[in-house]
Short mmCIF file of C-alpha atoms in Angstrom, two decimals:
data_model
loop_
_atom_site.label_atom_id
_atom_site.label_comp_id
_atom_site.label_asym_id
_atom_site.label_seq_id
_atom_site.Cartn_x
_atom_site.Cartn_y
_atom_site.Cartn_z
CA MET A 1247 -3.24 3.94 -7.85
CA MET A 1248 -0.40 6.05 -8.90
CA SER A 1249 2.43 4.09 -10.74
CA VAL A 1250 5.81 3.85 -9.23
CA ALA A 1251 8.52 5.84 -11.13
CA ALA A 1252 12.07 4.42 -11.84
CA ALA A 1253 14.50 4.67 -8.94
CA ALA A 1254 18.17 4.14 -8.28
CA THR A 1255 19.39 0.59 -8.57
CA PRO A 1256 21.64 -0.50 -5.68
CA PRO A 1257 22.93 -4.19 -5.39
CA ARG A 1258 20.22 -6.41 -3.97
CA SER A 1259 21.46 -8.27 -1.04
CA VAL A 1260 18.57 -9.83 0.82
CA GLY A 1261 19.33 -11.24 4.36
CA ARG A 1262 17.50 -12.20 7.41
CA GLY A 1263 18.90 -10.92 10.72
CA ALA A 1264 18.28 -12.75 14.00
CA SER A 1265 17.58 -10.55 17.03
CA ALA A 1266 19.90 -10.98 20.00
CA MET A 1267 16.58 -11.06 22.11
CA SER A 1268 14.44 -14.06 22.62
CA GLY A 1269 11.53 -13.10 20.57
CA PRO A 1270 10.61 -14.11 16.93
CA THR A 1271 12.90 -12.39 14.19
CA GLU A 1272 11.96 -9.97 11.53
CA ASP A 1273 13.48 -10.26 8.03
CA THR A 1274 16.37 -7.76 7.53
CA ALA A 1275 15.72 -5.07 4.99
CA VAL A 1276 17.59 -4.72 1.70
CA HIS A 1277 19.78 -1.66 1.89
CA PRO A 1278 17.46 1.16 0.69
CA PRO A 1279 18.11 2.82 -2.66
CA LYS A 1280 19.74 6.25 -2.78
CA GLN A 1281 17.14 9.01 -3.44
CA THR A 1282 17.56 11.89 -5.73
CA HIS A 1283 16.12 14.31 -3.27
CA PRO A 1284 17.43 14.16 0.25
CA ALA A 1285 14.76 12.91 2.47
CA PRO A 1286 14.69 14.25 6.11
CA SER A 1287 14.19 11.74 8.92
CA ALA A 1288 10.89 11.37 10.76
CA ALA A 1289 12.48 13.12 13.65
CA ARG A 1290 13.64 16.05 11.65
CA MET A 1291 10.20 16.55 10.13
CA ARG A 1292 8.93 17.67 13.58
CA VAL A 1293 10.62 20.91 12.86
CA PRO A 1294 9.95 21.93 9.17
CA LEU A 1295 12.51 24.15 7.46
CA SER A 1296 10.04 26.99 7.37
CA SER A 1297 6.93 27.53 9.44
CA PRO A 1298 3.84 26.13 7.58
CA PRO A 1299 0.47 27.76 7.82
CA THR A 1300 -1.56 27.14 10.91
CA PRO A 1301 -3.83 24.06 10.35
CA GLN A 1302 -7.52 24.10 10.52
CA GLN A 1303 -9.03 22.44 13.55
CA PRO A 1304 -8.64 18.74 12.90
CA PRO A 1305 -11.77 16.50 13.04
CA GLY A 1306 -12.06 15.18 16.59
CA GLY A 1307 -10.49 18.25 18.13
CA ASN A 1308 -13.33 18.61 20.67
CA LEU A 1309 -13.58 14.90 21.44
CA SER A 1310 -12.57 13.25 24.67
CA ASN A 1311 -9.66 10.78 24.29
CA LYS A 1312 -12.00 7.81 24.30
CA GLU A 1313 -14.19 9.41 21.73
CA LEU A 1314 -11.25 10.18 19.66
CA ALA A 1315 -9.95 6.66 19.81
CA ALA A 1316 -13.18 5.28 18.78
CA ALA A 1317 -13.46 7.77 15.86
CA VAL A 1318 -9.99 6.73 14.53
CA GLU A 1319 -10.77 3.05 14.57
CA ALA A 1320 -14.27 3.67 12.95
CA ALA A 1321 -12.56 5.85 10.25
CA ASP A 1322 -10.27 2.96 9.33
CA ARG A 1323 -13.02 0.42 9.21
CA HIS A 1324 -15.03 2.67 7.07
CA ALA A 1325 -12.20 3.28 4.60
CA VAL A 1326 -11.48 -0.38 4.21
CA GLU A 1327 -15.12 -1.27 3.69
CA ARG A 1328 -15.35 1.47 1.01
CA LEU A 1329 -12.18 0.56 -0.84
CA ALA A 1330 -12.04 -3.22 -0.70
CA PHE A 1331 -14.65 -6.10 -1.47
CA LEU A 1332 -14.75 -9.78 -1.52
CA PRO A 1333 -15.97 -11.16 -4.82
CA THR A 1334 -18.61 -13.93 -4.80
CA ASN A 1335 -17.62 -17.43 -6.08
CA ALA A 1336 -19.31 -16.71 -9.41
CA GLU A 1337 -17.36 -13.47 -9.66
CA ILE A 1338 -14.05 -15.18 -8.82
CA ASP A 1339 -14.89 -17.65 -11.75
CA GLN A 1340 -15.58 -14.64 -14.04
CA LEU A 1341 -12.22 -13.26 -13.11
CA PHE A 1342 -10.39 -16.31 -14.15
CA VAL A 1343 -12.19 -16.36 -17.52
CA HIS A 1344 -11.47 -12.76 -18.14
CA ALA A 1345 -7.85 -13.15 -17.19
CA ARG A 1346 -7.58 -15.70 -20.15
CA LYS A 1347 -9.09 -13.04 -22.54
CA ALA A 1348 -6.48 -10.58 -21.31
CA GLU A 1349 -3.77 -13.25 -21.88
CA GLY A 1350 -5.02 -13.63 -25.49
CA ASP A 1351 -4.39 -9.88 -25.96
CA ARG A 1352 -0.93 -10.12 -24.46
CA GLU A 1353 0.05 -13.12 -26.72
CA LYS A 1354 -1.10 -11.12 -29.81
CA SER A 1355 1.02 -8.21 -28.68
CA GLN A 1356 -2.18 -6.07 -28.52
CA ARG A 1357 -1.82 -3.44 -25.75
CA THR A 1358 -5.44 -3.09 -24.76
CA ARG A 1359 -7.29 -1.92 -21.72
CA LEU A 1360 -7.61 -5.62 -20.53
CA LEU A 1361 -3.90 -5.35 -19.91
CA SER A 1362 -3.75 -1.94 -18.15
CA LYS A 1363 -5.97 1.11 -17.70
CA LEU A 1364 -3.12 2.97 -19.27
CA PRO A 1365 -1.92 0.61 -22.02
CA TYR A 1366 -0.17 3.37 -23.85
CA VAL A 1367 2.45 3.86 -21.01
CA PRO A 1368 5.28 1.39 -21.71
CA THR A 1369 6.56 1.18 -18.09
CA LEU A 1370 3.16 0.02 -17.07
CA CYS A 1371 2.13 -2.17 -20.13
CA PRO A 1372 5.50 -3.12 -21.74
CA SER A 1373 5.67 -3.38 -25.55
CA SER A 1374 7.46 -6.68 -24.99
CA GLY A 1375 4.24 -8.13 -23.49
CA ARG A 1376 6.40 -9.55 -20.54
CA ALA A 1377 4.94 -9.00 -17.13
CA GLY A 1378 8.44 -9.07 -15.75
CA ASP A 1379 9.28 -5.91 -17.67
CA THR A 1380 6.88 -3.63 -15.86
CA VAL A 1381 8.27 -0.87 -13.73
CA LEU A 1382 7.05 -2.47 -10.55
CA SER A 1383 8.59 -5.93 -11.31
CA ARG A 1384 11.95 -4.25 -12.15
CA LEU A 1385 11.91 -2.11 -9.13
CA GLY A 1386 11.25 -5.19 -6.95
CA THR A 1387 14.51 -6.59 -8.45
CA THR A 1388 16.64 -3.35 -8.07
CA SER A 1389 15.25 -1.27 -5.32
CA ALA A 1390 13.44 -3.41 -2.78
CA ILE A 1391 12.98 -2.46 0.78
CA ILE A 1392 13.03 -6.22 1.53
CA ALA A 1393 12.52 -9.37 -0.59
CA ALA A 1394 11.81 -13.15 -0.10
CA GLY A 1395 10.84 -15.85 -2.33
CA ARG A 1396 9.11 -14.39 -5.43
CA PHE A 1397 8.04 -11.21 -3.63
CA ALA A 1398 9.65 -7.87 -2.80
CA LEU A 1399 8.35 -4.85 -0.99
CA ILE A 1400 8.75 -1.44 -2.61
CA PRO A 1401 7.46 2.03 -1.73
CA ASP A 1402 4.38 3.29 -3.52
CA LYS A 1403 5.04 6.41 -5.58
CA ALA A 1404 2.23 8.45 -4.21
CA LEU A 1405 2.08 9.80 -0.72
CA VAL A 1406 0.78 7.46 1.80
CA TYR A 1407 -2.71 8.46 3.20
CA TRP A 1408 -3.14 10.73 0.08
CA LEU A 1409 -3.61 8.39 -2.91
CA SER A 1410 -1.68 5.44 -1.53
CA ASN A 1411 -2.56 2.67 0.87
CA GLY A 1412 1.06 2.05 1.43
CA PRO A 1413 3.99 -0.06 0.10
CA ASN A 1414 3.50 -2.54 -2.66
CA ALA A 1415 4.38 -6.21 -2.55
CA VAL A 1416 5.44 -7.18 -6.18
CA VAL A 1417 6.25 -10.39 -7.83
CA THR A 1418 9.83 -10.27 -9.17
CA ASP A 1419 10.24 -13.82 -10.50
CA CYS A 1420 7.26 -13.04 -12.94
CA PRO A 1421 6.34 -15.27 -15.85
CA ASP A 1422 5.36 -13.41 -18.89
CA ARG A 1423 1.70 -14.26 -18.69
CA LEU A 1424 1.32 -13.40 -14.91
CA ILE A 1425 -0.47 -10.07 -15.40
CA ASN A 1426 -2.48 -10.31 -12.29
CA LEU A 1427 -3.31 -12.73 -9.33
CA PHE A 1428 -6.06 -14.32 -11.40
CA SER A 1429 -3.80 -14.80 -14.42
CA SER A 1430 -2.51 -17.74 -12.36
CA GLY A 1431 -4.95 -19.86 -14.32
CA CYS A 1432 -7.08 -21.50 -11.66
CA ARG A 1433 -7.96 -21.28 -7.96
CA ARG A 1434 -5.33 -23.57 -6.85
CA SER A 1435 -2.42 -21.52 -8.45
CA ALA A 1436 -3.90 -18.33 -7.25
CA ALA A 1437 -4.28 -19.57 -3.85
CA ALA A 1438 -0.67 -20.76 -3.89
CA LEU A 1439 0.60 -17.29 -4.89
CA LEU A 1440 -1.57 -15.45 -2.61
CA SER A 1441 -0.63 -17.90 0.40
CA GLU A 1442 2.97 -17.38 -0.38
CA TYR A 1443 2.75 -13.65 0.13
CA LEU A 1444 0.51 -13.88 3.28
CA ALA A 1445 3.03 -16.32 4.84
CA ILE A 1446 5.83 -13.73 4.18
CA ARG A 1447 3.91 -10.61 5.28
CA PRO A 1448 4.08 -11.26 9.11
CA ARG A 1449 7.91 -11.03 8.77
CA TRP A 1450 7.64 -7.73 6.99
CA LEU A 1451 5.21 -5.82 9.37
CA GLY A 1452 7.89 -3.55 10.77
CA HIS A 1453 8.99 -2.63 7.25
CA ILE A 1454 5.51 -2.07 6.13
CA ILE A 1455 4.93 0.35 8.94
CA GLN A 1456 8.27 1.97 8.56
CA ALA A 1457 7.45 2.70 5.01
CA ILE A 1458 4.85 5.31 6.28
CA PRO A 1459 7.26 7.76 7.95
CA ASP A 1460 9.88 6.95 5.19
CA LYS A 1461 7.42 7.96 2.49
CA ILE A 1462 6.28 11.20 4.34
CA ALA A 1463 10.00 12.16 4.83
CA ALA A 1464 10.63 11.41 1.07
CA CYS A 1465 7.75 13.72 0.14
CA GLY A 1466 8.89 16.57 2.36
CA MET A 1467 10.19 19.66 0.41
CA PRO A 1468 12.89 22.12 1.33
CA ASP A 1469 10.32 24.82 1.96
CA GLY A 1470 8.47 22.77 4.59
CA SER A 1471 5.65 21.80 2.24
CA VAL A 1472 4.60 18.09 1.49
CA ALA A 1473 4.47 16.80 -2.10
CA ALA A 1474 1.80 14.43 -3.18
CA ASN A 1475 4.38 11.93 -4.52
CA PHE A 1476 8.04 11.00 -4.56
CA PRO A 1477 9.83 11.03 -6.97
CA HIS A 1478 8.32 14.51 -7.20
CA GLU A 1479 6.47 15.39 -10.54
CA ILE A 1480 5.64 18.63 -12.07
CA CYS A 1481 1.98 19.52 -12.48
CA HIS A 1482 0.54 19.00 -15.99
CA ASP A 1483 -0.43 22.75 -16.10
CA GLY A 1484 3.20 23.77 -15.35
CA GLY A 1485 2.45 24.73 -11.78
CA GLY A 1486 5.50 22.99 -10.24
CA VAL A 1487 5.45 20.15 -7.89
CA LEU A 1488 2.01 18.95 -6.80
CA ARG A 1489 1.72 19.63 -3.10
CA VAL A 1490 -0.98 18.61 -0.58
CA PRO A 1491 -2.95 21.48 1.05
CA ALA A 1492 -0.83 23.55 3.43
CA ALA A 1493 -3.28 22.99 6.25
CA LEU A 1494 -2.34 19.22 6.20
CA TRP A 1495 1.41 19.60 6.39
CA PRO A 1496 1.64 19.67 10.16
CA ALA A 1497 -0.74 16.54 10.37
CA TYR A 1498 1.46 14.52 7.98
CA ARG A 1499 4.49 15.23 10.09
CA LEU A 1500 2.76 14.12 13.31
CA VAL A 1501 1.57 11.00 11.53
CA ALA A 1502 5.21 10.27 10.69
CA VAL A 1503 6.13 10.56 14.32
CA LEU A 1504 3.38 8.32 15.27
CA PHE A 1505 4.22 5.41 13.00
CA ALA A 1506 8.04 5.85 13.61
CA ALA A 1507 7.30 5.40 17.33
CA ALA A 1508 4.90 2.49 16.55
CA VAL A 1509 7.73 0.67 14.69
CA GLY A 1510 10.03 1.06 17.62
CA ALA A 1511 7.41 -0.16 20.04
CA TYR A 1512 6.52 -3.13 17.74
CA ARG A 1513 10.13 -4.37 17.46
CA SER A 1514 10.57 -4.00 21.23
CA ALA A 1515 7.42 -6.10 21.76
CA LEU A 1516 8.44 -8.63 19.21
CA ALA A 1517 11.84 -9.01 20.88
CA ALA A 1518 10.30 -9.52 24.22
CA ALA A 1519 7.71 -11.98 23.08
CA ALA A 1520 8.13 -15.73 23.01
CA VAL A 1521 10.10 -17.30 20.29
CA ASP A 1522 7.06 -18.81 18.54
CA ALA A 1523 4.81 -15.76 18.99
CA ASP A 1524 2.71 -14.62 16.03
CA PRO A 1525 3.98 -11.25 14.82
CA VAL A 1526 0.43 -10.35 13.79
CA ILE A 1527 -0.98 -10.95 17.26
CA VAL A 1528 1.94 -9.07 18.76
CA LEU A 1529 1.25 -6.14 16.54
CA ARG A 1530 -2.44 -6.13 17.27
CA GLU A 1531 -2.43 -6.84 20.89
CA SER A 1532 0.77 -4.78 21.85
CA ILE A 1533 0.58 -1.92 19.42
CA GLY A 1534 -3.09 -1.82 18.29
CA LEU A 1535 -2.33 -2.00 14.56
CA ALA A 1536 -3.06 -4.42 11.81
CA VAL A 1537 -2.05 -4.75 8.17
CA VAL A 1538 -4.34 -5.72 5.40
CA SER A 1539 -3.60 -6.23 1.68
CA PHE A 1540 -5.51 -5.30 -1.51
CA CYS A 1541 -5.22 -5.82 -5.23
CA GLN A 1542 -7.05 -4.66 -8.33
CA THR A 1543 -8.45 -6.70 -11.14
CA TRP A 1544 -11.02 -6.31 -13.78
CA MET A 1545 -13.95 -5.91 -11.45
CA ARG A 1546 -15.21 -3.57 -8.89
CA GLY A 1547 -17.46 -4.15 -5.88
CA ASN A 1548 -20.66 -3.00 -7.54
CA GLY A 1549 -22.11 -6.37 -8.86
CA ARG A 1550 -21.69 -5.35 -12.45
CA GLY A 1551 -19.17 -8.06 -13.40
CA VAL A 1552 -15.94 -7.74 -15.32
CA GLY A 1553 -14.67 -5.08 -17.58
CA ASP A 1554 -11.50 -3.13 -18.44
CA ALA A 1555 -8.63 -3.40 -16.10
CA GLU A 1556 -8.74 -1.51 -12.86
CA PHE A 1557 -5.06 -1.74 -12.46
CA SER A 1558 -2.35 0.35 -14.22
CA VAL A 1559 0.61 -1.96 -14.09
CA MET A 1560 0.52 -5.30 -15.90
CA SER A 1561 2.14 -7.43 -13.25
CA PRO A 1562 0.93 -8.61 -9.76
CA HIS A 1563 1.21 -6.06 -7.03
CA PHE A 1564 -0.47 -6.15 -3.55
CA GLN A 1565 -1.02 -2.90 -1.77
CA ASN A 1566 -0.53 -3.08 2.05
CA ARG A 1567 -2.52 -0.74 4.32
CA VAL A 1568 -1.74 -0.26 8.04
CA ILE A 1569 -4.90 0.26 10.05
CA VAL A 1570 -5.57 1.19 13.64
CA VAL A 1571 -7.61 -1.46 15.46
CA ASN A 1572 -7.04 -0.25 19.06
CA ALA A 1573 -6.19 3.49 19.15
CA ALA A 1574 -5.88 3.55 23.00
CA GLN A 1575 -3.23 0.77 22.93
CA LEU A 1576 -1.42 2.60 20.12
CA GLN A 1577 -1.19 5.65 22.44
CA VAL A 1578 0.12 3.48 25.35
CA ALA A 1579 2.70 1.72 23.09
CA THR A 1580 3.98 4.84 21.52
CA GLY A 1581 3.61 7.19 24.56
CA LEU A 1582 2.14 9.89 22.35
CA GLY A 1583 -0.69 12.18 22.97
CA SER A 1584 -3.98 12.84 21.40
CA GLU A 1585 -2.58 15.38 18.85
CA HIS A 1586 -1.09 12.51 17.06
CA LEU A 1587 -4.34 10.58 16.83
CA GLU A 1588 -6.00 13.83 15.75
CA ALA A 1589 -3.54 14.20 12.95
CA TYR A 1590 -4.09 10.63 11.86
CA LEU A 1591 -7.82 11.12 11.85
CA THR A 1592 -7.36 14.15 9.71
CA VAL A 1593 -5.25 12.56 6.98
CA SER A 1594 -7.20 9.31 7.14
CA ARG A 1595 -10.49 11.14 6.37
CA LYS A 1596 -8.69 13.24 3.83
CA MET A 1597 -7.46 9.97 1.99
CA ASP A 1598 -10.99 8.81 2.02
CA GLN A 1599 -12.08 11.87 0.18
CA CYS A 1600 -9.26 11.68 -2.29
CA MET A 1601 -9.97 8.03 -3.03
CA GLU A 1602 -13.61 8.89 -3.83
CA GLN A 1603 -12.60 11.89 -5.91
CA HIS A 1604 -10.33 9.62 -7.91
CA GLU A 1605 -13.09 6.89 -8.17
CA TYR A 1606 -11.34 4.16 -6.11
CA CYS A 1607 -14.51 4.03 -4.04
CA GLY A 1608 -17.88 5.68 -4.00
CA ALA A 1609 -20.83 5.40 -6.48
CA ASN A 1610 -18.92 2.89 -8.83
CA GLY A 1611 -18.13 0.64 -5.93
CA ALA A 1612 -14.79 -0.56 -4.31
CA ALA A 1613 -11.74 -0.75 -6.74
CA PHE A 1614 -9.84 -3.35 -4.78
CA ILE A 1615 -10.27 -6.79 -3.69
CA HIS A 1616 -9.58 -7.56 -0.12
CA LEU A 1617 -6.91 -10.23 -0.27
CA ASP A 1618 -7.08 -11.39 3.40
CA LYS A 1619 -10.71 -12.22 2.85
CA LEU A 1620 -10.08 -13.73 -0.58
CA HIS A 1621 -7.44 -16.01 0.90
CA GLY A 1622 -10.22 -17.46 3.17
CA VAL A 1623 -12.06 -18.46 0.04
CA LEU A 1624 -9.28 -19.76 -1.99
CA ALA A 1625 -7.27 -21.46 0.78
CA GLY A 1626 -9.45 -24.57 0.54
CA HIS A 1627 -8.05 -25.26 -3.05
CA LEU A 1628 -4.55 -25.76 -1.91
#
């Protein structure tokens, strides 16, 4: 995935706010960092500063609402199946052995492709050899959306539903040798680290979803276009900021509106639920959404074993993807019409194409490990 660039560094003051309602509480966000480019709100994005080109007819435009809902759910299932895999027990053992080889390179101060697929970039593979010196670990300390324990949630640099699954959960209290989840040393320690995050994630569901409209807003440009990342970068060929195709601009704005409404509906449902209600179940049954998490290692889901690093950043980071599991319920919860689902289907399918084009899925296999499924395998070692 695209690496996260340096950001502003506001004081970190993590707290947990209790709702005045009777339902389970959600962790309170860290005050968001100031952005160098003013980001319009999700509501403002409904009316761009200049009129974008008329979009092409979106996929699903001629479907009934029931067919459209089924297409949205199927598209998300298909995308996750293509992107993420569960290694076999033998492959898990290979990953732990390979992690020790990577640790040997790190100890010798050799910046090799076992430490990063871009070992020559110091923010991704620090010359210090310390995992805690990577850009992601530092951003987790300085610019988190929210944090708890050893983990912090930060925005991905790339535009969500372009080349980003969503915000990253990063390890901030990061030992030098902790390059990756499998650098923990054994199944028990890897299970402990993963279990710690998956126990935190239910309290962060609202923040993970809110990161979608926030990222789309941050990637909005003054001329009404949508950039492919934020902070914005200049194209290598000198062509200015990299923008997504103009036909997709309206779809991204509608997706921002959809998920902004979903966050509000989720928080209302959570507040109305019983005190001991499971936020995961509330999100699924009341809103029709779920969150899954991925990470990259030295292996792809193609049965060819271990090799060079699939990850860029030499410290643990778990990508979080929001998926639609019940599109009809999502419509009911948000009160929005089919145009928002059509927009979501458009960008979801476009992301699938982008991911294959950049070889995160396709002929070479899935580039990510499905952490929810992996936890089911490792949990027995706790």
